[in-house]
Coordinates of C-alpha atoms in Angstrom, one line a residue:
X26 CA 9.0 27.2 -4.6
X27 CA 6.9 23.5 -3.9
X28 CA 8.3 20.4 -3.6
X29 CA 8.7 19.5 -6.6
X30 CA 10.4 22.6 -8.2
X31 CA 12.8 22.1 -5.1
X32 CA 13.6 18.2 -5.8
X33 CA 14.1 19.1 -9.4
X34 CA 16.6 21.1 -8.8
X35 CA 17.9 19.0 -6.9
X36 CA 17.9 16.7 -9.5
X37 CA 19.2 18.6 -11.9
X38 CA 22.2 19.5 -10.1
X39 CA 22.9 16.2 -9.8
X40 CA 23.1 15.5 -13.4
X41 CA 26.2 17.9 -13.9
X42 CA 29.3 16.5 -14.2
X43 CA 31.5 16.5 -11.5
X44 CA 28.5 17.1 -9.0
X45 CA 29.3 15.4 -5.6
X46 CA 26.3 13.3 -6.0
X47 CA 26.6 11.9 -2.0
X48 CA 25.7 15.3 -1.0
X49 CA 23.0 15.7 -3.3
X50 CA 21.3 12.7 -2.0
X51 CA 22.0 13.6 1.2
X52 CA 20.5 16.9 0.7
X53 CA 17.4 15.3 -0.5
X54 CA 16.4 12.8 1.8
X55 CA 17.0 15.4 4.3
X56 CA 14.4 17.4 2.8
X57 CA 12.2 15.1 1.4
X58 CA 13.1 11.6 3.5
X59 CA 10.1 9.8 6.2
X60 CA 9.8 6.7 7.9
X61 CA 6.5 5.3 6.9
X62 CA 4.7 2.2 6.3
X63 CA 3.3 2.2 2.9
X64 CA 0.2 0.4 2.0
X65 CA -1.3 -0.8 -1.1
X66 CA -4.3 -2.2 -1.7
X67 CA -5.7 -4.0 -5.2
X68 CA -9.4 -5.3 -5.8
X69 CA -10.0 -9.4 -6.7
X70 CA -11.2 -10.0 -10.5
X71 CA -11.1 -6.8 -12.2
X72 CA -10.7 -8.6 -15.8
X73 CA -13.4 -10.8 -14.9
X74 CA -16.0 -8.9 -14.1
X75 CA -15.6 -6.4 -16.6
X76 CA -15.7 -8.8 -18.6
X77 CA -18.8 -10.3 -17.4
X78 CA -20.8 -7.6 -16.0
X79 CA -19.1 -4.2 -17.7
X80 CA -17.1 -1.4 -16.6
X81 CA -20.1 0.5 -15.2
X82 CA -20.6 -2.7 -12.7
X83 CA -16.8 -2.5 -11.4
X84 CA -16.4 1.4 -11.9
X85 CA -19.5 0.6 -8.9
X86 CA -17.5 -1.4 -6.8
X87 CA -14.4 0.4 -6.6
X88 CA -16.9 3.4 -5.8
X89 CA -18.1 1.8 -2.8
X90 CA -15.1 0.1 -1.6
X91 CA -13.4 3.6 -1.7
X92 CA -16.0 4.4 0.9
X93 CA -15.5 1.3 2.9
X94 CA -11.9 1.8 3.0
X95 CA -10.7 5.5 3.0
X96 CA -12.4 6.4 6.4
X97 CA -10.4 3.1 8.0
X98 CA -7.6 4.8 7.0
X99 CA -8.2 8.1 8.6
X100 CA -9.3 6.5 11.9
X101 CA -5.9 4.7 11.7
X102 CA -3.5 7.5 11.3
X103 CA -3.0 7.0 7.4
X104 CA -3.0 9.4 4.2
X105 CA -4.6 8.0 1.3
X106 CA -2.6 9.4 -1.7
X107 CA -3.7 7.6 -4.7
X108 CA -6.8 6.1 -6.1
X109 CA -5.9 4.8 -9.3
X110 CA -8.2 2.3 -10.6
X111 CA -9.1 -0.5 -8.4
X112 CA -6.2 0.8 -6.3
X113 CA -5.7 2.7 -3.6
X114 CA -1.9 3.8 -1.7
X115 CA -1.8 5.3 1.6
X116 CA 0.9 6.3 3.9
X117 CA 0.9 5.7 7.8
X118 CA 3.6 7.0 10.6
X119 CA 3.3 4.2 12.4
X120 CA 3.4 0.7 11.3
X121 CA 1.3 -0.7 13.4
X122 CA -1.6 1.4 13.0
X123 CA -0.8 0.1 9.5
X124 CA -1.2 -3.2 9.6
X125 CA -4.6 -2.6 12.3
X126 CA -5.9 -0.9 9.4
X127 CA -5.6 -3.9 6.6
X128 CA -6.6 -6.3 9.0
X129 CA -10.1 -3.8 9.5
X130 CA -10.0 -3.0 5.8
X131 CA -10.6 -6.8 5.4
X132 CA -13.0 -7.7 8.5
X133 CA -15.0 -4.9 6.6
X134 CA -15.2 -7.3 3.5
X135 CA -15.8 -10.2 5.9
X136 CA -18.6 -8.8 7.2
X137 CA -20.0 -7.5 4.4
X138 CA -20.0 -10.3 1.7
X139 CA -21.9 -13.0 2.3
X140 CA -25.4 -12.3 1.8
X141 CA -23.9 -11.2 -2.2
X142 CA -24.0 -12.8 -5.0
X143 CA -20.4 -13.6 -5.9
X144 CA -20.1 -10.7 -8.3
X145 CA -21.1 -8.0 -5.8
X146 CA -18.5 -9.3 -3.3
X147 CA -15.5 -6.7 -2.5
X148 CA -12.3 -9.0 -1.9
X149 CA -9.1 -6.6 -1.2
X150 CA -5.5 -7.8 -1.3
X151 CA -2.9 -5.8 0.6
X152 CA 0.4 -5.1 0.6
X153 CA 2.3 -3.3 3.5
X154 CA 6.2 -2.4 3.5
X155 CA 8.1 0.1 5.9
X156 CA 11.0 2.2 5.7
X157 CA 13.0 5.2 4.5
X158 CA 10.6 6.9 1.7
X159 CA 10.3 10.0 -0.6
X160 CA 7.4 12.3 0.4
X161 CA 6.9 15.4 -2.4
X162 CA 3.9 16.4 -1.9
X163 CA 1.1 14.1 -2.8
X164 CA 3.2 11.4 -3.8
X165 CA 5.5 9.4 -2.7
X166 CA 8.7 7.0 -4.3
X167 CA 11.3 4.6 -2.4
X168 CA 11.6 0.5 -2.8
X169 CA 9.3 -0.4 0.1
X170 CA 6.7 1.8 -2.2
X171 CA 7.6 -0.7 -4.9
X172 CA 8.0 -3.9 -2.9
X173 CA 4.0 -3.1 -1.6
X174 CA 2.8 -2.6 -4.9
X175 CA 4.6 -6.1 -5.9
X176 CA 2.9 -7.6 -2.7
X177 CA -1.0 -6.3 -3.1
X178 CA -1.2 -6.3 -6.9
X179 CA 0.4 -9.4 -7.7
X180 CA 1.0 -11.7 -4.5
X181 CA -1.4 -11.3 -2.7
X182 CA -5.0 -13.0 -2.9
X183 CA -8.3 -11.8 -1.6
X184 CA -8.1 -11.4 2.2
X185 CA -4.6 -11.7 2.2
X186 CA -2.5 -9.1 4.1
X187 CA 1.5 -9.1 2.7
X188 CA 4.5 -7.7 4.1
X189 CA 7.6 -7.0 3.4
X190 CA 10.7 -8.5 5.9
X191 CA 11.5 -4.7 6.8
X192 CA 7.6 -4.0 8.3
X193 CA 8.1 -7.6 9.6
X194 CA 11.2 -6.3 11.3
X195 CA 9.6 -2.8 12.8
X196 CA 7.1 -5.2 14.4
X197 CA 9.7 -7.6 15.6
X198 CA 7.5 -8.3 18.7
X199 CA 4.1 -8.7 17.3
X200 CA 3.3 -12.8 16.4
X201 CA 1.1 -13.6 13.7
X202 CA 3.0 -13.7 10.7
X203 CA 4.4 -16.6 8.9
X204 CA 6.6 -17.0 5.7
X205 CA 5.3 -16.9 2.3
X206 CA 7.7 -16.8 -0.4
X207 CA 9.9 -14.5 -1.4
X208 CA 9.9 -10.6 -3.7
X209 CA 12.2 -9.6 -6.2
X210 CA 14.0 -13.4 -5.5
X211 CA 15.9 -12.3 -2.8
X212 CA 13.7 -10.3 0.2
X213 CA 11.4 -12.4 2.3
X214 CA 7.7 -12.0 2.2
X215 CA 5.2 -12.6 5.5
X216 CA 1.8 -13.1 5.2
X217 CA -0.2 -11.9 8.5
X218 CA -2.4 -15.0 10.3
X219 CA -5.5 -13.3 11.4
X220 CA -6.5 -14.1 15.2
X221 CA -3.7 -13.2 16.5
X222 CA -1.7 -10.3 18.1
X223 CA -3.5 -7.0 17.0
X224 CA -7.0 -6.2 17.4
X225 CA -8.8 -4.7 14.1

């Protein structure tokens, strides 16, 4: 049976009246239930440059920042689980090998921009939250998966790395971040201050 037959039965016995839902849950975070830091990343100016320079232009860039980024992530301990569009989500055990990886993701665009013209440039915006998550097979579901998706897809501007106040938390030690805002009105959002703390 995979994963996915298994949570929906899970799910399914949950739905039944009188089910002792508690235990359900229980049952499935057991099964299914990781601590990982969850990272998502978004591409600068999508509707832009389609809109200047074509799909087949962009459809290039997200080819080749794909290559720039997926074999950071394998050198820092992460699973890349989805490419969907300009986007990619990746999973990593530890949090800090998460945010060394965004901060290399963008030195990689750094040092790889300026002789461009502007519409060649790769500008990524990241978001990075940690916690309790969902892993069934090649995907993965919980609110810091939402709250990171929030952060590099809407928040976040090119070269800027975004985290959630429950990464902050896990890396309660490390300086570099400072405020910037708040997600969902109520949880606090950091945005990392490159030059300190970690090196790339």
């Amino acid at each position: 049976m995979t994963d996915t037959e298994v949570l929906n039965n899970y799910l399914t016995a949950r739905r039944q009246s009188g089910a002792d839902r508690a235990a359900i849950d229980a049952a499935i975070f057991s099964h299914f239930g990781r601590e990982q830091a969850v990272m998502f990343t978004d591409l600068v100016g999508f509707s832009r440059l389609v809109e200047a320079f074509g799909i087949l232009h962009f459809l290039q860039l997200i080819q080749e920042s794909e290559t720039l980024f997926t074999p950071l992530i394998a050198q820092h301990g992460g699973t890349c689980l989805k490419q969907e569009g300009d986007s990619l989500l990746a999973v990593f055990d530890d949090p800090v090998q998460a945010l060394a990886c965004a901060r290399a993701m963008v030195a990689a665009t750094v040092a790889l921009n300026p002789p461009r013209p502007p519409e060649e440039r790769i500008e990524v915006c990241i978001g990075l939250g940690f916690g309790t998550v969902l892993r069934v097979e090649g995907d993965v579901w919980g609110s810091q998966v939402n709250a990171a998706s929030k952060l590099g897809e809407e928040m976040a501007k090119g070269g800027d790395i975004l985290v959630t106040q429950d990464f902050r938390a896990a890396l309660a030690n490390v300086q570099g971040f400072k405020p910037h805002g708040t997600l969902f009105g109520t949880q606090s959002v950091f945005r990392w201050q490159d030059g300190q703390g970690l090196q790339p």
